[in-house]
JSON list of C-alpha atoms in Angstrom, two decimals:
[
{"chain": "F", "resi": 1, "resn": "GLN", "atom": "CA", "xyz": [-0.02, -0.05, -0.01]},
{"chain": "F", "resi": 2, "resn": "VAL", "atom": "CA", "xyz": [1.28, 3.54, -0.99]},
{"chain": "F", "resi": 3, "resn": "GLN", "atom": "CA", "xyz": [0.15, 6.67, 0.76]},
{"chain": "F", "resi": 4, "resn": "LEU", "atom": "CA", "xyz": [0.86, 10.27, -0.25]},
{"chain": "F", "resi": 5, "resn": "VAL", "atom": "CA", "xyz": [0.89, 12.82, 2.40]},
{"chain": "F", "resi": 6, "resn": "GLU", "atom": "CA", "xyz": [0.54, 16.47, 1.35]},
{"chain": "F", "resi": 7, "resn": "SER", "atom": "CA", "xyz": [1.73, 19.49, 3.60]},
{"chain": "F", "resi": 8, "resn": "GLY", "atom": "CA", "xyz": [2.23, 23.28, 3.18]},
{"chain": "F", "resi": 9, "resn": "GLY", "atom": "CA", "xyz": [-0.90, 24.58, 2.38]},
{"chain": "F", "resi": 10, "resn": "GLY", "atom": "CA", "xyz": [-2.44, 27.76, 3.90]},
{"chain": "F", "resi": 11, "resn": "LEU", "atom": "CA", "xyz": [-3.97, 31.27, 4.09]},
{"chain": "F", "resi": 12, "resn": "VAL", "atom": "CA", "xyz": [-1.51, 33.85, 2.29]},
{"chain": "F", "resi": 13, "resn": "GLN", "atom": "CA", "xyz": [-1.89, 37.48, 0.99]},
{"chain": "F", "resi": 14, "resn": "ALA", "atom": "CA", "xyz": [-1.60, 38.30, -2.54]},
{"chain": "F", "resi": 15, "resn": "GLY", "atom": "CA", "xyz": [2.34, 38.46, -3.64]},
{"chain": "F", "resi": 16, "resn": "GLY", "atom": "CA", "xyz": [3.24, 36.30, -0.82]},
{"chain": "F", "resi": 17, "resn": "SER", "atom": "CA", "xyz": [4.94, 32.51, -1.01]},
{"chain": "F", "resi": 18, "resn": "LEU", "atom": "CA", "xyz": [3.93, 28.92, -0.24]},
{"chain": "F", "resi": 19, "resn": "ARG", "atom": "CA", "xyz": [5.93, 25.95, -0.08]},
{"chain": "F", "resi": 20, "resn": "LEU", "atom": "CA", "xyz": [3.88, 22.68, -0.69]},
{"chain": "F", "resi": 21, "resn": "SER", "atom": "CA", "xyz": [5.18, 19.10, -0.03]},
{"chain": "F", "resi": 22, "resn": "CYS", "atom": "CA", "xyz": [3.99, 15.68, -0.94]},
{"chain": "F", "resi": 23, "resn": "THR", "atom": "CA", "xyz": [5.69, 12.78, 0.43]},
{"chain": "F", "resi": 24, "resn": "ALA", "atom": "CA", "xyz": [5.15, 8.84, -0.60]},
{"chain": "F", "resi": 25, "resn": "SER", "atom": "CA", "xyz": [5.37, 5.84, 1.90]},
{"chain": "F", "resi": 26, "resn": "GLY", "atom": "CA", "xyz": [4.81, 2.22, 1.44]},
{"chain": "F", "resi": 27, "resn": "SER", "atom": "CA", "xyz": [5.98, -0.42, -0.84]},
{"chain": "F", "resi": 28, "resn": "ILE", "atom": "CA", "xyz": [7.77, 1.65, -3.62]},
{"chain": "F", "resi": 29, "resn": "ASP", "atom": "CA", "xyz": [10.36, 0.46, -5.90]},
{"chain": "F", "resi": 30, "resn": "SER", "atom": "CA", "xyz": [10.67, 3.44, -7.94]},
{"chain": "F", "resi": 31, "resn": "ILE", "atom": "CA", "xyz": [8.82, 6.90, -8.57]},
{"chain": "F", "resi": 32, "resn": "GLY", "atom": "CA", "xyz": [8.03, 7.87, -12.07]},
{"chain": "F", "resi": 33, "resn": "ASN", "atom": "CA", "xyz": [6.77, 11.37, -12.90]},
{"chain": "F", "resi": 34, "resn": "MET", "atom": "CA", "xyz": [5.36, 13.31, -10.14]},
{"chain": "F", "resi": 35, "resn": "ALA", "atom": "CA", "xyz": [2.78, 16.27, -10.69]},
{"chain": "F", "resi": 36, "resn": "TRP", "atom": "CA", "xyz": [0.94, 18.87, -8.93]},
{"chain": "F", "resi": 37, "resn": "TYR", "atom": "CA", "xyz": [-2.68, 19.88, -9.78]},
{"chain": "F", "resi": 38, "resn": "ARG", "atom": "CA", "xyz": [-5.35, 21.97, -8.42]},
{"chain": "F", "resi": 39, "resn": "GLN", "atom": "CA", "xyz": [-9.02, 22.35, -8.50]},
{"chain": "F", "resi": 40, "resn": "ALA", "atom": "CA", "xyz": [-10.74, 25.46, -7.65]},
{"chain": "F", "resi": 41, "resn": "PRO", "atom": "CA", "xyz": [-14.59, 25.49, -6.56]},
{"chain": "F", "resi": 42, "resn": "GLY", "atom": "CA", "xyz": [-16.72, 24.94, -9.57]},
{"chain": "F", "resi": 43, "resn": "LYS", "atom": "CA", "xyz": [-13.81, 24.26, -11.83]},
{"chain": "F", "resi": 44, "resn": "GLN", "atom": "CA", "xyz": [-12.40, 20.95, -13.07]},
{"chain": "F", "resi": 45, "resn": "ARG", "atom": "CA", "xyz": [-8.82, 19.74, -11.96]},
{"chain": "F", "resi": 46, "resn": "GLU", "atom": "CA", "xyz": [-6.01, 21.06, -13.68]},
{"chain": "F", "resi": 47, "resn": "LEU", "atom": "CA", "xyz": [-2.28, 20.50, -14.17]},
{"chain": "F", "resi": 48, "resn": "VAL", "atom": "CA", "xyz": [0.17, 22.92, -12.59]},
{"chain": "F", "resi": 49, "resn": "ALA", "atom": "CA", "xyz": [3.32, 21.39, -13.09]},
{"chain": "F", "resi": 50, "resn": "THR", "atom": "CA", "xyz": [5.21, 17.99, -13.72]},
{"chain": "F", "resi": 51, "resn": "ILE", "atom": "CA", "xyz": [8.91, 16.86, -13.02]},
{"chain": "F", "resi": 52, "resn": "THR", "atom": "CA", "xyz": [10.17, 13.41, -14.44]},
{"chain": "F", "resi": 53, "resn": "SER", "atom": "CA", "xyz": [12.35, 11.11, -12.84]},
{"chain": "F", "resi": 54, "resn": "GLY", "atom": "CA", "xyz": [15.47, 12.63, -14.44]},
{"chain": "F", "resi": 55, "resn": "GLY", "atom": "CA", "xyz": [14.64, 16.07, -13.34]},
{"chain": "F", "resi": 56, "resn": "SER", "atom": "CA", "xyz": [12.67, 17.55, -16.71]},
{"chain": "F", "resi": 57, "resn": "THR", "atom": "CA", "xyz": [9.82, 19.95, -15.59]},
{"chain": "F", "resi": 58, "resn": "ASN", "atom": "CA", "xyz": [7.02, 21.46, -17.24]},
{"chain": "F", "resi": 59, "resn": "SER", "atom": "CA", "xyz": [4.24, 23.86, -15.86]},
{"chain": "F", "resi": 60, "resn": "ALA", "atom": "CA", "xyz": [0.99, 25.33, -16.73]},
{"chain": "F", "resi": 61, "resn": "ASP", "atom": "CA", "xyz": [1.27, 29.00, -18.58]},
{"chain": "F", "resi": 62, "resn": "SER", "atom": "CA", "xyz": [-0.78, 30.43, -15.78]},
{"chain": "F", "resi": 63, "resn": "VAL", "atom": "CA", "xyz": [2.20, 29.67, -13.39]},
{"chain": "F", "resi": 64, "resn": "LYS", "atom": "CA", "xyz": [4.99, 29.90, -15.21]},
{"chain": "F", "resi": 65, "resn": "GLY", "atom": "CA", "xyz": [7.72, 32.02, -13.84]},
{"chain": "F", "resi": 66, "resn": "ARG", "atom": "CA", "xyz": [5.94, 31.91, -10.29]},
{"chain": "F", "resi": 67, "resn": "PHE", "atom": "CA", "xyz": [5.75, 28.20, -9.52]},
{"chain": "F", "resi": 68, "resn": "THR", "atom": "CA", "xyz": [8.58, 25.78, -9.13]},
{"chain": "F", "resi": 69, "resn": "ILE", "atom": "CA", "xyz": [8.15, 22.07, -9.04]},
{"chain": "F", "resi": 70, "resn": "SER", "atom": "CA", "xyz": [11.24, 19.82, -7.51]},
{"chain": "F", "resi": 71, "resn": "ARG", "atom": "CA", "xyz": [11.90, 16.62, -5.95]},
{"chain": "F", "resi": 72, "resn": "ASP", "atom": "CA", "xyz": [14.13, 14.76, -3.69]},
{"chain": "F", "resi": 73, "resn": "ASN", "atom": "CA", "xyz": [14.33, 11.14, -4.86]},
{"chain": "F", "resi": 74, "resn": "ALA", "atom": "CA", "xyz": [16.03, 9.76, -1.45]},
{"chain": "F", "resi": 75, "resn": "LYS", "atom": "CA", "xyz": [13.16, 11.14, 0.55]},
{"chain": "F", "resi": 76, "resn": "ASN", "atom": "CA", "xyz": [9.99, 10.20, -1.94]},
{"chain": "F", "resi": 77, "resn": "THR", "atom": "CA", "xyz": [9.16, 14.04, -1.97]},
{"chain": "F", "resi": 78, "resn": "ALA", "atom": "CA", "xyz": [7.98, 16.51, -4.41]},
{"chain": "F", "resi": 79, "resn": "TYR", "atom": "CA", "xyz": [7.87, 20.15, -3.60]},
{"chain": "F", "resi": 80, "resn": "LEU", "atom": "CA", "xyz": [5.87, 23.02, -5.23]},
{"chain": "F", "resi": 81, "resn": "GLN", "atom": "CA", "xyz": [7.35, 26.29, -4.43]},
{"chain": "F", "resi": 82, "resn": "MET", "atom": "CA", "xyz": [4.52, 29.00, -5.19]},
{"chain": "F", "resi": 83, "resn": "ASN", "atom": "CA", "xyz": [5.86, 32.57, -5.36]},
{"chain": "F", "resi": 84, "resn": "SER", "atom": "CA", "xyz": [3.95, 35.92, -6.29]},
{"chain": "F", "resi": 85, "resn": "LEU", "atom": "CA", "xyz": [0.68, 34.14, -5.35]},
{"chain": "F", "resi": 86, "resn": "LYS", "atom": "CA", "xyz": [-2.54, 35.63, -6.80]},
{"chain": "F", "resi": 87, "resn": "PRO", "atom": "CA", "xyz": [-6.41, 35.45, -5.60]},
{"chain": "F", "resi": 88, "resn": "GLU", "atom": "CA", "xyz": [-6.89, 33.04, -8.72]},
{"chain": "F", "resi": 89, "resn": "ASP", "atom": "CA", "xyz": [-4.36, 30.50, -7.19]},
{"chain": "F", "resi": 90, "resn": "THR", "atom": "CA", "xyz": [-6.75, 29.54, -4.82]},
{"chain": "F", "resi": 91, "resn": "ALA", "atom": "CA", "xyz": [-7.70, 25.95, -4.93]},
{"chain": "F", "resi": 92, "resn": "VAL", "atom": "CA", "xyz": [-7.21, 22.33, -3.42]},
{"chain": "F", "resi": 93, "resn": "TYR", "atom": "CA", "xyz": [-3.74, 21.26, -4.83]},
{"chain": "F", "resi": 94, "resn": "TYR", "atom": "CA", "xyz": [-3.23, 17.70, -5.15]},
{"chain": "F", "resi": 95, "resn": "CYS", "atom": "CA", "xyz": [0.19, 15.61, -5.81]},
{"chain": "F", "resi": 96, "resn": "ASN", "atom": "CA", "xyz": [-0.14, 12.74, -8.19]},
{"chain": "F", "resi": 97, "resn": "PHE", "atom": "CA", "xyz": [2.88, 10.07, -8.47]},
{"chain": "F", "resi": 98, "resn": "VAL", "atom": "CA", "xyz": [3.60, 7.30, -10.86]},
{"chain": "F", "resi": 99, "resn": "VAL", "atom": "CA", "xyz": [4.86, 4.63, -8.49]},
{"chain": "F", "resi": 100, "resn": "ARG", "atom": "CA", "xyz": [6.61, 1.62, -9.76]},
{"chain": "F", "resi": 101, "resn": "ILE", "atom": "CA", "xyz": [6.09, -1.66, -7.70]},
{"chain": "F", "resi": 102, "resn": "GLY", "atom": "CA", "xyz": [7.50, -4.84, -9.18]},
{"chain": "F", "resi": 103, "resn": "VAL", "atom": "CA", "xyz": [7.02, -4.63, -12.97]},
{"chain": "F", "resi": 104, "resn": "ARG", "atom": "CA", "xyz": [3.94, -2.67, -13.05]},
{"chain": "F", "resi": 105, "resn": "SER", "atom": "CA", "xyz": [3.10, 1.35, -12.39]},
{"chain": "F", "resi": 106, "resn": "TYR", "atom": "CA", "xyz": [0.27, 2.83, -10.32]},
{"chain": "F", "resi": 107, "resn": "SER", "atom": "CA", "xyz": [-0.83, 6.26, -10.09]},
{"chain": "F", "resi": 108, "resn": "TYR", "atom": "CA", "xyz": [-1.34, 7.68, -6.46]},
{"chain": "F", "resi": 109, "resn": "TRP", "atom": "CA", "xyz": [-3.26, 10.79, -5.45]},
{"chain": "F", "resi": 110, "resn": "GLY", "atom": "CA", "xyz": [-2.30, 12.91, -2.09]},
{"chain": "F", "resi": 111, "resn": "GLN", "atom": "CA", "xyz": [-5.43, 14.06, -0.07]},
{"chain": "F", "resi": 112, "resn": "GLY", "atom": "CA", "xyz": [-5.28, 17.64, -1.23]},
{"chain": "F", "resi": 113, "resn": "THR", "atom": "CA", "xyz": [-3.99, 20.73, 0.58]},
{"chain": "F", "resi": 114, "resn": "GLN", "atom": "CA", "xyz": [-6.21, 23.98, 0.66]},
{"chain": "F", "resi": 115, "resn": "VAL", "atom": "CA", "xyz": [-4.19, 26.95, -0.62]},
{"chain": "F", "resi": 116, "resn": "THR", "atom": "CA", "xyz": [-6.17, 30.25, -0.23]},
{"chain": "F", "resi": 117, "resn": "VAL", "atom": "CA", "xyz": [-4.82, 33.65, -1.44]},
{"chain": "F", "resi": 118, "resn": "SER", "atom": "CA", "xyz": [-6.46, 36.82, -0.23]},
{"chain": "F", "resi": 119, "resn": "SER", "atom": "CA", "xyz": [-6.47, 40.15, -2.54]}
]
């Protein structure tokens, strides 16, 4: 059984910063892609940023230059550094990992962490 636990969300003023963390635990052989998604009230879940096992990153246009995804493979952890936050960044943020167990890969989700940006 694999679990992803997120932390770091909260309430921040516009222009402020937050750092989200997501750590996987359990029977893990390796972790491939790690990603952060977000879902605002009344909207669909959207991809925010991804990072491959080799460290290549990609991010949504709406967060480019403000958010940075990174990972620590030794800790099975992904991070999302969020700077210059805007009210429109308010959402529940979810991490998603592709975990390899034996010869198969599985997709796991974190429980979500609320980020609220006040104007």
